mmCIF file of C-alpha atoms in Angstrom:
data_model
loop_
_atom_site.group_PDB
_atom_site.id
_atom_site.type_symbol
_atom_site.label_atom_id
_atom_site.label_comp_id
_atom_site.label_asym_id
_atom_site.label_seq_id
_atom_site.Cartn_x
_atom_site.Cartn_y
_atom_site.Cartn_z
ATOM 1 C CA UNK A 1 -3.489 17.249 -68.258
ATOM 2 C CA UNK A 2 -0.239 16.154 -69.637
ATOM 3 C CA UNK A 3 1.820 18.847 -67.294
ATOM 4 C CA UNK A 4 0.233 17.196 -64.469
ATOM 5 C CA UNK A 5 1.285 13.465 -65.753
ATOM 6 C CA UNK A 6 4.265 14.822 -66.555
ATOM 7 C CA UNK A 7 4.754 16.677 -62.379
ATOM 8 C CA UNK A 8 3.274 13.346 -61.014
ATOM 9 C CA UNK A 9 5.305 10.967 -63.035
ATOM 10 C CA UNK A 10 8.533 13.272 -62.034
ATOM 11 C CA UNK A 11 7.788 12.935 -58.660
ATOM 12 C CA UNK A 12 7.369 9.097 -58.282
ATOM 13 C CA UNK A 13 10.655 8.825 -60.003
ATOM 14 C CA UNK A 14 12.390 10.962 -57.500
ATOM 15 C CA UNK A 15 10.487 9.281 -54.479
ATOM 16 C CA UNK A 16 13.069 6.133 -55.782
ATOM 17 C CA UNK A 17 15.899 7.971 -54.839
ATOM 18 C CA UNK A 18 14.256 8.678 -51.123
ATOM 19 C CA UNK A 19 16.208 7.116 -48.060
ATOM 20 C CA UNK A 20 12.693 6.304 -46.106
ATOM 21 C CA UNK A 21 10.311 3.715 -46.526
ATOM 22 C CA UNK A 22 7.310 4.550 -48.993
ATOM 23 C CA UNK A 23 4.324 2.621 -50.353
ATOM 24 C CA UNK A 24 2.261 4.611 -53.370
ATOM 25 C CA UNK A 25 -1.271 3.447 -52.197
ATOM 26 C CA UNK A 26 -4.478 3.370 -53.691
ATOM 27 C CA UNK A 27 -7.447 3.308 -50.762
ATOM 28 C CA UNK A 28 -10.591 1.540 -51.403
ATOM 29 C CA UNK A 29 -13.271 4.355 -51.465
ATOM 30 C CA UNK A 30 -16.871 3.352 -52.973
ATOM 31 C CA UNK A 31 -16.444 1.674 -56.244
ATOM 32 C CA UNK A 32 -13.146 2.934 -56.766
ATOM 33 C CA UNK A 33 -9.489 3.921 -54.888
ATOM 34 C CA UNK A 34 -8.191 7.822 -53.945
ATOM 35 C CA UNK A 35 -4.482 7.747 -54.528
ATOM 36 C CA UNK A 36 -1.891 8.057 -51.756
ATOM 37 C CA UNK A 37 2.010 7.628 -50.730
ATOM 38 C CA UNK A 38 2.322 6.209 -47.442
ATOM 39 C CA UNK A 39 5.770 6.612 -45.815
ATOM 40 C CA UNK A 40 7.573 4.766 -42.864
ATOM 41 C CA UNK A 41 8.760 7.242 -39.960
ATOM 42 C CA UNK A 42 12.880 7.235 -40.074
ATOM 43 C CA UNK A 43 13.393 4.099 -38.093
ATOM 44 C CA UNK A 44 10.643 2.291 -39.473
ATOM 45 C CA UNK A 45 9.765 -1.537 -39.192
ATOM 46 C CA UNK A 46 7.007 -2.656 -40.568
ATOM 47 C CA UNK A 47 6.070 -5.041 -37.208
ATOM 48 C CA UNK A 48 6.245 -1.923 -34.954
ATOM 49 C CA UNK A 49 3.106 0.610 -34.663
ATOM 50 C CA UNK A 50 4.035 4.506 -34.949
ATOM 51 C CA UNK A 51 2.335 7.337 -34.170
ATOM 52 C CA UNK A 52 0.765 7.960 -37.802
ATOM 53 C CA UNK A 53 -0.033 11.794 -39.512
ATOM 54 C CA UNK A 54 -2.151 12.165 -41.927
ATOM 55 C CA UNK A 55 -2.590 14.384 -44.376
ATOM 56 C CA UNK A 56 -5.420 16.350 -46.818
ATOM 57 C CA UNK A 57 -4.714 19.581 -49.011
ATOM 58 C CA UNK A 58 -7.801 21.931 -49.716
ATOM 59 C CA UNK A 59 -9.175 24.182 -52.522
ATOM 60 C CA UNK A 60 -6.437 23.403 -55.090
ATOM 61 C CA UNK A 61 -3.885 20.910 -53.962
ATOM 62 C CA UNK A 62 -1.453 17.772 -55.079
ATOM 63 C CA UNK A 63 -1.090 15.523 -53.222
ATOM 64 C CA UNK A 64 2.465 15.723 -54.052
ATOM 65 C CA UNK A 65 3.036 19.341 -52.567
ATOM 66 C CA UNK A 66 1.966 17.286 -49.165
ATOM 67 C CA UNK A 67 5.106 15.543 -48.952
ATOM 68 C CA UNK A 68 7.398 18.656 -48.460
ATOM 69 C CA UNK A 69 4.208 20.382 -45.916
ATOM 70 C CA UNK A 70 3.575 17.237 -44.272
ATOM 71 C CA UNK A 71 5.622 14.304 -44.769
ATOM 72 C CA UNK A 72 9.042 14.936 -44.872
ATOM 73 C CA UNK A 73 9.121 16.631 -41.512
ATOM 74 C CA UNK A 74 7.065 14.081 -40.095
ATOM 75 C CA UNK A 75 9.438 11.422 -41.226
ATOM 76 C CA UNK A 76 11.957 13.447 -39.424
ATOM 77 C CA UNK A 77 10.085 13.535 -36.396
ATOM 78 C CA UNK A 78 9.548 9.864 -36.246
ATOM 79 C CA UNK A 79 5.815 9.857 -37.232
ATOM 80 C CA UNK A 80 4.930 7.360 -40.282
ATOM 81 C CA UNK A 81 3.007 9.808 -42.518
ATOM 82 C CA UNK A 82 -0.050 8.743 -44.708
ATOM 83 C CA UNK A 83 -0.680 11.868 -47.938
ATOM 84 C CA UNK A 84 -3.840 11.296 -49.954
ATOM 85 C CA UNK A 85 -6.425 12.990 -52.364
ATOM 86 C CA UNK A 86 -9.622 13.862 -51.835
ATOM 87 C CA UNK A 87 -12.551 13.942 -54.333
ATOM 88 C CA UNK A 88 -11.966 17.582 -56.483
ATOM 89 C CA UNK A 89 -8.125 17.059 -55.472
ATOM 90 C CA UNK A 90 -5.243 15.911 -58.306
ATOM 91 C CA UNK A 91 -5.507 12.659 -60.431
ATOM 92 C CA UNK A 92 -9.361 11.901 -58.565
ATOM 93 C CA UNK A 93 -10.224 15.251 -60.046
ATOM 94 C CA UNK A 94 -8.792 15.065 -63.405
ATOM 95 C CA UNK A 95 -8.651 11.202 -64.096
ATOM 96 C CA UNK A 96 -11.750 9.778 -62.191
ATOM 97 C CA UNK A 97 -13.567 12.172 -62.389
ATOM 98 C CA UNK A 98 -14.709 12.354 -58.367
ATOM 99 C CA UNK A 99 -15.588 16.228 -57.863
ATOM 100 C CA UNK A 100 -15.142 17.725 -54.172
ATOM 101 C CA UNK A 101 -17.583 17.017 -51.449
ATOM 102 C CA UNK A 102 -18.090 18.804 -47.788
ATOM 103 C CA UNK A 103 -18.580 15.941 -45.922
ATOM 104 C CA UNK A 104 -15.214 15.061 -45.941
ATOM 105 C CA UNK A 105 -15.806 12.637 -43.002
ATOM 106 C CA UNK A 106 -16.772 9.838 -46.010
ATOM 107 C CA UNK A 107 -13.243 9.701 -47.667
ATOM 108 C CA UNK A 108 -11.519 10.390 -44.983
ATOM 109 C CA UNK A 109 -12.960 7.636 -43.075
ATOM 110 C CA UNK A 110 -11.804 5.436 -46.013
ATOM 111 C CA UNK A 111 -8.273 6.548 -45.656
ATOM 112 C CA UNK A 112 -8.889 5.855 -41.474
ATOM 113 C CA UNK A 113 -10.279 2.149 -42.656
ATOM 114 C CA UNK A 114 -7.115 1.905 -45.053
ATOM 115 C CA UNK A 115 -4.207 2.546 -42.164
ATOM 116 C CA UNK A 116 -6.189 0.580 -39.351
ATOM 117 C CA UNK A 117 -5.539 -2.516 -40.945
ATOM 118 C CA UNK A 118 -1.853 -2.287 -40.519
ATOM 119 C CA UNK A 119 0.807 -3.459 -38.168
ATOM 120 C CA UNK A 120 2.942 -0.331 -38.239
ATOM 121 C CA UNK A 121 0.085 2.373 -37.091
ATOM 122 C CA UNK A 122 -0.781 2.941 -33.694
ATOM 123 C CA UNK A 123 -4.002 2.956 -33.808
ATOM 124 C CA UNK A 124 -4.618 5.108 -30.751
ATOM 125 C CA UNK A 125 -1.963 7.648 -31.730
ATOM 126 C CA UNK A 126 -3.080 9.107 -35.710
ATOM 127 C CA UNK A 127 -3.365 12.886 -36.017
ATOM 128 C CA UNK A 128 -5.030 14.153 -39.202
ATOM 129 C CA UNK A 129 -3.325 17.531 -40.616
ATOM 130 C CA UNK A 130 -5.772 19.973 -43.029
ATOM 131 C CA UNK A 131 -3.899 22.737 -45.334
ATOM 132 C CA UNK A 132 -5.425 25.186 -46.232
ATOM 133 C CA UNK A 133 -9.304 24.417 -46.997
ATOM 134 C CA UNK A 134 -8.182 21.309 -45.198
ATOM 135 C CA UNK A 135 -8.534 23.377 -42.357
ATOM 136 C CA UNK A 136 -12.120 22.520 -42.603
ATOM 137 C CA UNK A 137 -11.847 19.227 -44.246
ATOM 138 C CA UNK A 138 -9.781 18.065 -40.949
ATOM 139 C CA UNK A 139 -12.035 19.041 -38.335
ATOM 140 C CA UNK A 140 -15.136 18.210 -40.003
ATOM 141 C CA UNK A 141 -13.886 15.192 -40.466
ATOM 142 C CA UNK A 142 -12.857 13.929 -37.352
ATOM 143 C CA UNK A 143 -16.031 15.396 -35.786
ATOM 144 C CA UNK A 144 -17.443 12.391 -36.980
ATOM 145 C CA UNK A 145 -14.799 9.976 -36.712
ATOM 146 C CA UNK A 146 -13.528 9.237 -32.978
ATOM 147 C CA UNK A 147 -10.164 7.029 -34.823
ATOM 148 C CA UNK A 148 -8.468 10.663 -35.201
ATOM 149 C CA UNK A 149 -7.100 11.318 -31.818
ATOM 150 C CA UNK A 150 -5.826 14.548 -32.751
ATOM 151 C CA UNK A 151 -6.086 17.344 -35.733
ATOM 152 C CA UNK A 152 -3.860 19.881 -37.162
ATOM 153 C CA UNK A 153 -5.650 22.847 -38.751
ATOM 154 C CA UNK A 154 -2.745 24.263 -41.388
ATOM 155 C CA UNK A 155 -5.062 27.584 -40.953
ATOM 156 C CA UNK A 156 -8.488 28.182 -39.859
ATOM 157 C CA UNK A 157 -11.545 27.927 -42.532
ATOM 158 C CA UNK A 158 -14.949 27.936 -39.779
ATOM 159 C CA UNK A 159 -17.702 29.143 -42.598
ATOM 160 C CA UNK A 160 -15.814 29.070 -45.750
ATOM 161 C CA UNK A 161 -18.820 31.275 -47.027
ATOM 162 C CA UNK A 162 -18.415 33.921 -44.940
ATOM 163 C CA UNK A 163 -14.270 33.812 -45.195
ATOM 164 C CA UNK A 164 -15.224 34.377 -48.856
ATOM 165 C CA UNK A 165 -17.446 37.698 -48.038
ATOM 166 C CA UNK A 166 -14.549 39.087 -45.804
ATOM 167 C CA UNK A 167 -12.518 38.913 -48.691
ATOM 168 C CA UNK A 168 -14.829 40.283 -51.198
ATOM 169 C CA UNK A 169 -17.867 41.919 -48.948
ATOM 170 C CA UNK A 170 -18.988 43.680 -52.447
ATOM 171 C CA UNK A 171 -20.593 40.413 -52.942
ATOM 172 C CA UNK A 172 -22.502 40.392 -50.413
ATOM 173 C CA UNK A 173 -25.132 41.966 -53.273
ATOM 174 C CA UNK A 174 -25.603 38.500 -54.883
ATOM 175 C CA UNK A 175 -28.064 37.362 -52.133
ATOM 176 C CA UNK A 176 -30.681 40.020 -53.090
ATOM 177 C CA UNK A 177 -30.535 39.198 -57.026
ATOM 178 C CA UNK A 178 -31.846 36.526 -59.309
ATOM 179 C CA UNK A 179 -29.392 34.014 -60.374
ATOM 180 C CA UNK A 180 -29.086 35.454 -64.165
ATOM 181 C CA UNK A 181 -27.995 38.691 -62.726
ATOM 182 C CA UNK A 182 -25.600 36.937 -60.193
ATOM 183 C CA UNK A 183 -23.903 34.955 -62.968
ATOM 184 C CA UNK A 184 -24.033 38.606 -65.672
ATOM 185 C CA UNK A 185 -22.193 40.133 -62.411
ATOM 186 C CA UNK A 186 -19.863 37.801 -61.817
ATOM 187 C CA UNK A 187 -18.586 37.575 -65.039
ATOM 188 C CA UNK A 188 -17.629 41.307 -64.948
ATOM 189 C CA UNK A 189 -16.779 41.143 -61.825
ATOM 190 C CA UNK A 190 -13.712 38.599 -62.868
ATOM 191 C CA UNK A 191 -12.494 40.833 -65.698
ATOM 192 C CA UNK A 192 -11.353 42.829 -62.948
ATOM 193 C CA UNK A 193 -10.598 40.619 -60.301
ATOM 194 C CA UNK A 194 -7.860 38.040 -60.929
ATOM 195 C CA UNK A 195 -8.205 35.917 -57.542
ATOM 196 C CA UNK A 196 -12.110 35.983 -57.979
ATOM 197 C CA UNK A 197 -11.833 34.811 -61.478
ATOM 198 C CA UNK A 198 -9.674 32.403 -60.107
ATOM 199 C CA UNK A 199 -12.003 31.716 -56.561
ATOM 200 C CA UNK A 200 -15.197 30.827 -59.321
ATOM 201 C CA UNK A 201 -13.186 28.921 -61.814
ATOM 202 C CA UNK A 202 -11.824 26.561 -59.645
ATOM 203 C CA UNK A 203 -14.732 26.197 -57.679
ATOM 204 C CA UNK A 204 -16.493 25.386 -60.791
ATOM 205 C CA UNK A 205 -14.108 22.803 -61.537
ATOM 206 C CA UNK A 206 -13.657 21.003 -58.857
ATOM 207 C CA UNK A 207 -16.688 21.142 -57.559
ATOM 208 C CA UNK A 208 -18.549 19.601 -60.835
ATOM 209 C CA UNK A 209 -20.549 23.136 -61.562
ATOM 210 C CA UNK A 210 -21.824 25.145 -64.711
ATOM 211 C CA UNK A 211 -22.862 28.079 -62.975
ATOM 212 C CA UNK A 212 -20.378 31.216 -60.959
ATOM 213 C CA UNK A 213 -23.167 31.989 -59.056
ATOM 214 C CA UNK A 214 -23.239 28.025 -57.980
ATOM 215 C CA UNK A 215 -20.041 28.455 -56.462
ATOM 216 C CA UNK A 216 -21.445 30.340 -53.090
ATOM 217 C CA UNK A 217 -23.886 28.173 -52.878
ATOM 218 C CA UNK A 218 -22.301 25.505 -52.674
ATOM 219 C CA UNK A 219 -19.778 27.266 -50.278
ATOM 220 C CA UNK A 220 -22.649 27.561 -47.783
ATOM 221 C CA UNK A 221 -22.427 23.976 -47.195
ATOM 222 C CA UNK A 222 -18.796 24.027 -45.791
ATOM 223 C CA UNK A 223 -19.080 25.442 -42.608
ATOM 224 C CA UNK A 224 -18.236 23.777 -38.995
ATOM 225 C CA UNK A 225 -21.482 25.193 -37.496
ATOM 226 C CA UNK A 226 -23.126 23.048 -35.875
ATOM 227 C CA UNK A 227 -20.655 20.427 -36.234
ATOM 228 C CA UNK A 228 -17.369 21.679 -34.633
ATOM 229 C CA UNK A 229 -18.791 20.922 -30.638
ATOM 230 C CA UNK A 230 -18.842 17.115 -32.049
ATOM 231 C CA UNK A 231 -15.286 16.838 -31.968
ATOM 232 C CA UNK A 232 -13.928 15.124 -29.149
ATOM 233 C CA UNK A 233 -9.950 15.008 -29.707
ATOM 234 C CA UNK A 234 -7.707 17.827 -28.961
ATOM 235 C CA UNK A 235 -7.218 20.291 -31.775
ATOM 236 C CA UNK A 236 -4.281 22.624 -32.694
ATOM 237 C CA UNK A 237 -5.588 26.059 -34.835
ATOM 238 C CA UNK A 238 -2.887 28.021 -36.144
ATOM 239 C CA UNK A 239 -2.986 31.648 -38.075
ATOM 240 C CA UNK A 240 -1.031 34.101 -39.629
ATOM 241 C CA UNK A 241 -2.033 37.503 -39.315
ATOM 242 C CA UNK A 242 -1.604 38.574 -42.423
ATOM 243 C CA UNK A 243 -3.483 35.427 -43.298
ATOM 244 C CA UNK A 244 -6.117 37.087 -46.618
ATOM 245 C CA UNK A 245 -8.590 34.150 -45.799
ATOM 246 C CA UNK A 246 -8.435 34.006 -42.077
ATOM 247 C CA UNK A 247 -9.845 36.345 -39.644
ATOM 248 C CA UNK A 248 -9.832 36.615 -35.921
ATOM 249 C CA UNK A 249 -13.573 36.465 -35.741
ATOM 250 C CA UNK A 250 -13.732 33.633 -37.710
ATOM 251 C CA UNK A 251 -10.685 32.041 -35.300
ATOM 252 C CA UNK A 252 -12.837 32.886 -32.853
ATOM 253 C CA UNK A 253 -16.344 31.267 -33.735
ATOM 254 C CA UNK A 254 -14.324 28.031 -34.018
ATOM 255 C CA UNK A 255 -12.374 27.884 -30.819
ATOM 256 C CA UNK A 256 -16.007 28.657 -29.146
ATOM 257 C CA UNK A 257 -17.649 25.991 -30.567
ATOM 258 C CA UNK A 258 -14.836 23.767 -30.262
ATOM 259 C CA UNK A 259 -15.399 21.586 -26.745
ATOM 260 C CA UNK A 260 -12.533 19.540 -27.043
ATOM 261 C CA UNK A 261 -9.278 20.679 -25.814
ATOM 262 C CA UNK A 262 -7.610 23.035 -28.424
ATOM 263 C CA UNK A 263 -4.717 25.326 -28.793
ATOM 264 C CA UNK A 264 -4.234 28.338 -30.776
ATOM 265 C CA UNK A 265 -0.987 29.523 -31.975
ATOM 266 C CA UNK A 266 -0.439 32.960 -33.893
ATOM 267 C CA UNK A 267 2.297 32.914 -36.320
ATOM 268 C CA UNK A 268 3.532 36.617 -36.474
ATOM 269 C CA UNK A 269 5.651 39.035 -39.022
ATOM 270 C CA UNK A 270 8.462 38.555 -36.875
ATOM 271 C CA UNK A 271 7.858 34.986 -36.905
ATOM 272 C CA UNK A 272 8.236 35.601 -40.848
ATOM 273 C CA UNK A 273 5.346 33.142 -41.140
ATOM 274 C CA UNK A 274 2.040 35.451 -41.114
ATOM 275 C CA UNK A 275 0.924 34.467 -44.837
ATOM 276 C CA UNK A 276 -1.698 31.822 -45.292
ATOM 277 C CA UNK A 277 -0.411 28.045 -44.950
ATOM 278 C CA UNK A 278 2.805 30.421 -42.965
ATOM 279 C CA UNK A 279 4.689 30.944 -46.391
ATOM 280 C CA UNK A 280 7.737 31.920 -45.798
ATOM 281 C CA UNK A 281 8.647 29.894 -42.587
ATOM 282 C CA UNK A 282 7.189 26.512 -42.716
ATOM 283 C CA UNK A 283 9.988 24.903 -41.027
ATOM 284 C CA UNK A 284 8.942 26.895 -37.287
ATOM 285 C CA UNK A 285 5.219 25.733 -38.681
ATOM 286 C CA UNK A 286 6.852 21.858 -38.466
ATOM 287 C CA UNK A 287 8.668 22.606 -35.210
ATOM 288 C CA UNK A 288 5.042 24.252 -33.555
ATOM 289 C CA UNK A 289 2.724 21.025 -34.887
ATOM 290 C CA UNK A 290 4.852 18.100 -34.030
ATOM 291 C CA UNK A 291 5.975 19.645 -30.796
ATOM 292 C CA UNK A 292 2.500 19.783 -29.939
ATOM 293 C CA UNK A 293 1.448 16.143 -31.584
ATOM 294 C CA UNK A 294 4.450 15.100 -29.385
ATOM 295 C CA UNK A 295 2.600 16.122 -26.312
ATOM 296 C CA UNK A 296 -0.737 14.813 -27.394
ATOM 297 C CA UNK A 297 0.674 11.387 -27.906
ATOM 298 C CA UNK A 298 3.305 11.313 -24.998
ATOM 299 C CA UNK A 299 5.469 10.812 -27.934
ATOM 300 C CA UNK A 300 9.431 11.856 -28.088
ATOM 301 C CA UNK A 301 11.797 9.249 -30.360
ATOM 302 C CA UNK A 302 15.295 10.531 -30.104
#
């Protein structure tokens, strides 16, 4: 806990030194705020509405790591730029206490309420950008929301259940057993297995679980099935293809149920941006989603 008050405070007293306009926000959700840094697009004025990005992590993200995957080359690209926390994410995770939910549609709307109240969003032009996990949290979020004109999937996650099996299909054994032999398993399993011990810890976590076995589970609730043909904005859904948690079926499920226009875009090895979340090239990542968000908005600043 104190390494993290330590990374955040360290942060906030670099963000002094930034050029741009910033605002460290705190957005009314239920009974109590998530936490967020809201920053002004290069030539920002606060009377003048911008096309506005905004941006969730996934499975284990800071909201701080969203500046350099989201915000800085937004503020670049003349886009204000609005980073926040989910429930199971940074200080709403380890200081309030608020554990990850799949409906992300319910604090993200909170973060939509938040920025429609101001002068310097364009209310018909905000784009919401998922990394990672977000790659679920996104879409299933603005398949309920019609304010997000446009979403960014920083990778695919359709059933994140099943993206779990193609990773480890030796699991698939867990569905036929009782729960104390899932959780005896499991905890073998792990010895062995240093991203699985990692995959149920976290999940435990942030989630708010006791049990391993919970974990898939509770998986089995985030999945777009059923919900991705509800979105009604255009989509962009980009992959690496060395991506470990993406596959091209699972690409493929969610560009079928998708109705909405949507574009695909492969990063490749020669790209040097196949890995998950394109590590290793994010600036042609940057280049690929605001060209795109450009087009969706009719949007080119100089």
């Amino acid at each position: 806990m104190l390494n993290f008050e330590k990374s955040v405070a360290t942060f906030e007293k670099a963000m002094k030194l930034f050029k741009t306009y910033y605002e460290i926000v705190e957005i009314p959700y239920q009974d109590t705020y998530l936490k967020g840094y809201f920053f002004g697009s290069h030539d920002y004025d606060p009377k003048t509405p911008k096309p506005t990005l905004m941006a969730i992590g996934g499975y284990d993200s800071t909201l701080q790591e969203l500046y350099f995957c989201a915000a800085a080359p937004a503020i670049d690209r003349g886009y204000n730029c609005l980073i926040f926390e989910l429930p199971g994410q940074g200080q709403a995770l380890r200081t309030q206490n608020l554990i990850m939910r799949h409906d992300t549609e319910v604090p993200v709307g909170a973060a939509v309420d938040f920025i429609s109240k101001r002068a310097d969003v364009d209310k018909d032009a905000v784009a919401l950008f998922g990394m990672s996990l977000g790659g679920y949290f996104a879409p299933r979020a603005a398949a309920f929301d019609e304010r997000i004109k446009a979403v960014v999937t920083f990778n695919v996650f359709y059933d994140t259940y099943e993206s779990t099996l193609n990773q480890n299909p030796q699991l698939k054994v867990l569905e036929t057993l009782p729960n104390e032999k899932k959780e005896a398993l499991l905890t073998m399993a792990e010895e062995k297995n240093p991203s699985l011990r990692w995959l149920l810890n976290n999940g435990i976590w942030v989630m708010g679980l006791k049990h391993r076995y919970e974990v898939f589970d509770e998986m089995k609730k985030y999945t777009l099935r059923g919900v991705a043909d509800k979105i009604k904005c255009p989509v962009l859904l980009t992959i690496g293809e060395a991506d470990h948690f993406v596959s091209e079926d699972q690409l493929q499920q969610l560009t079928d149920s998708i109705q909405s226009p949507k574009t695909v875009y492969r990063f490749t090895r020669e790209d040097g941006a196949e890995e998950h979340c394109q590590e290793g090239n994010h600036e042609l990542f940057h280049q690929v989603m605001f060209d795109w968000m450009d087009d969706q908005f009719k949007y080119y600043p100089e």
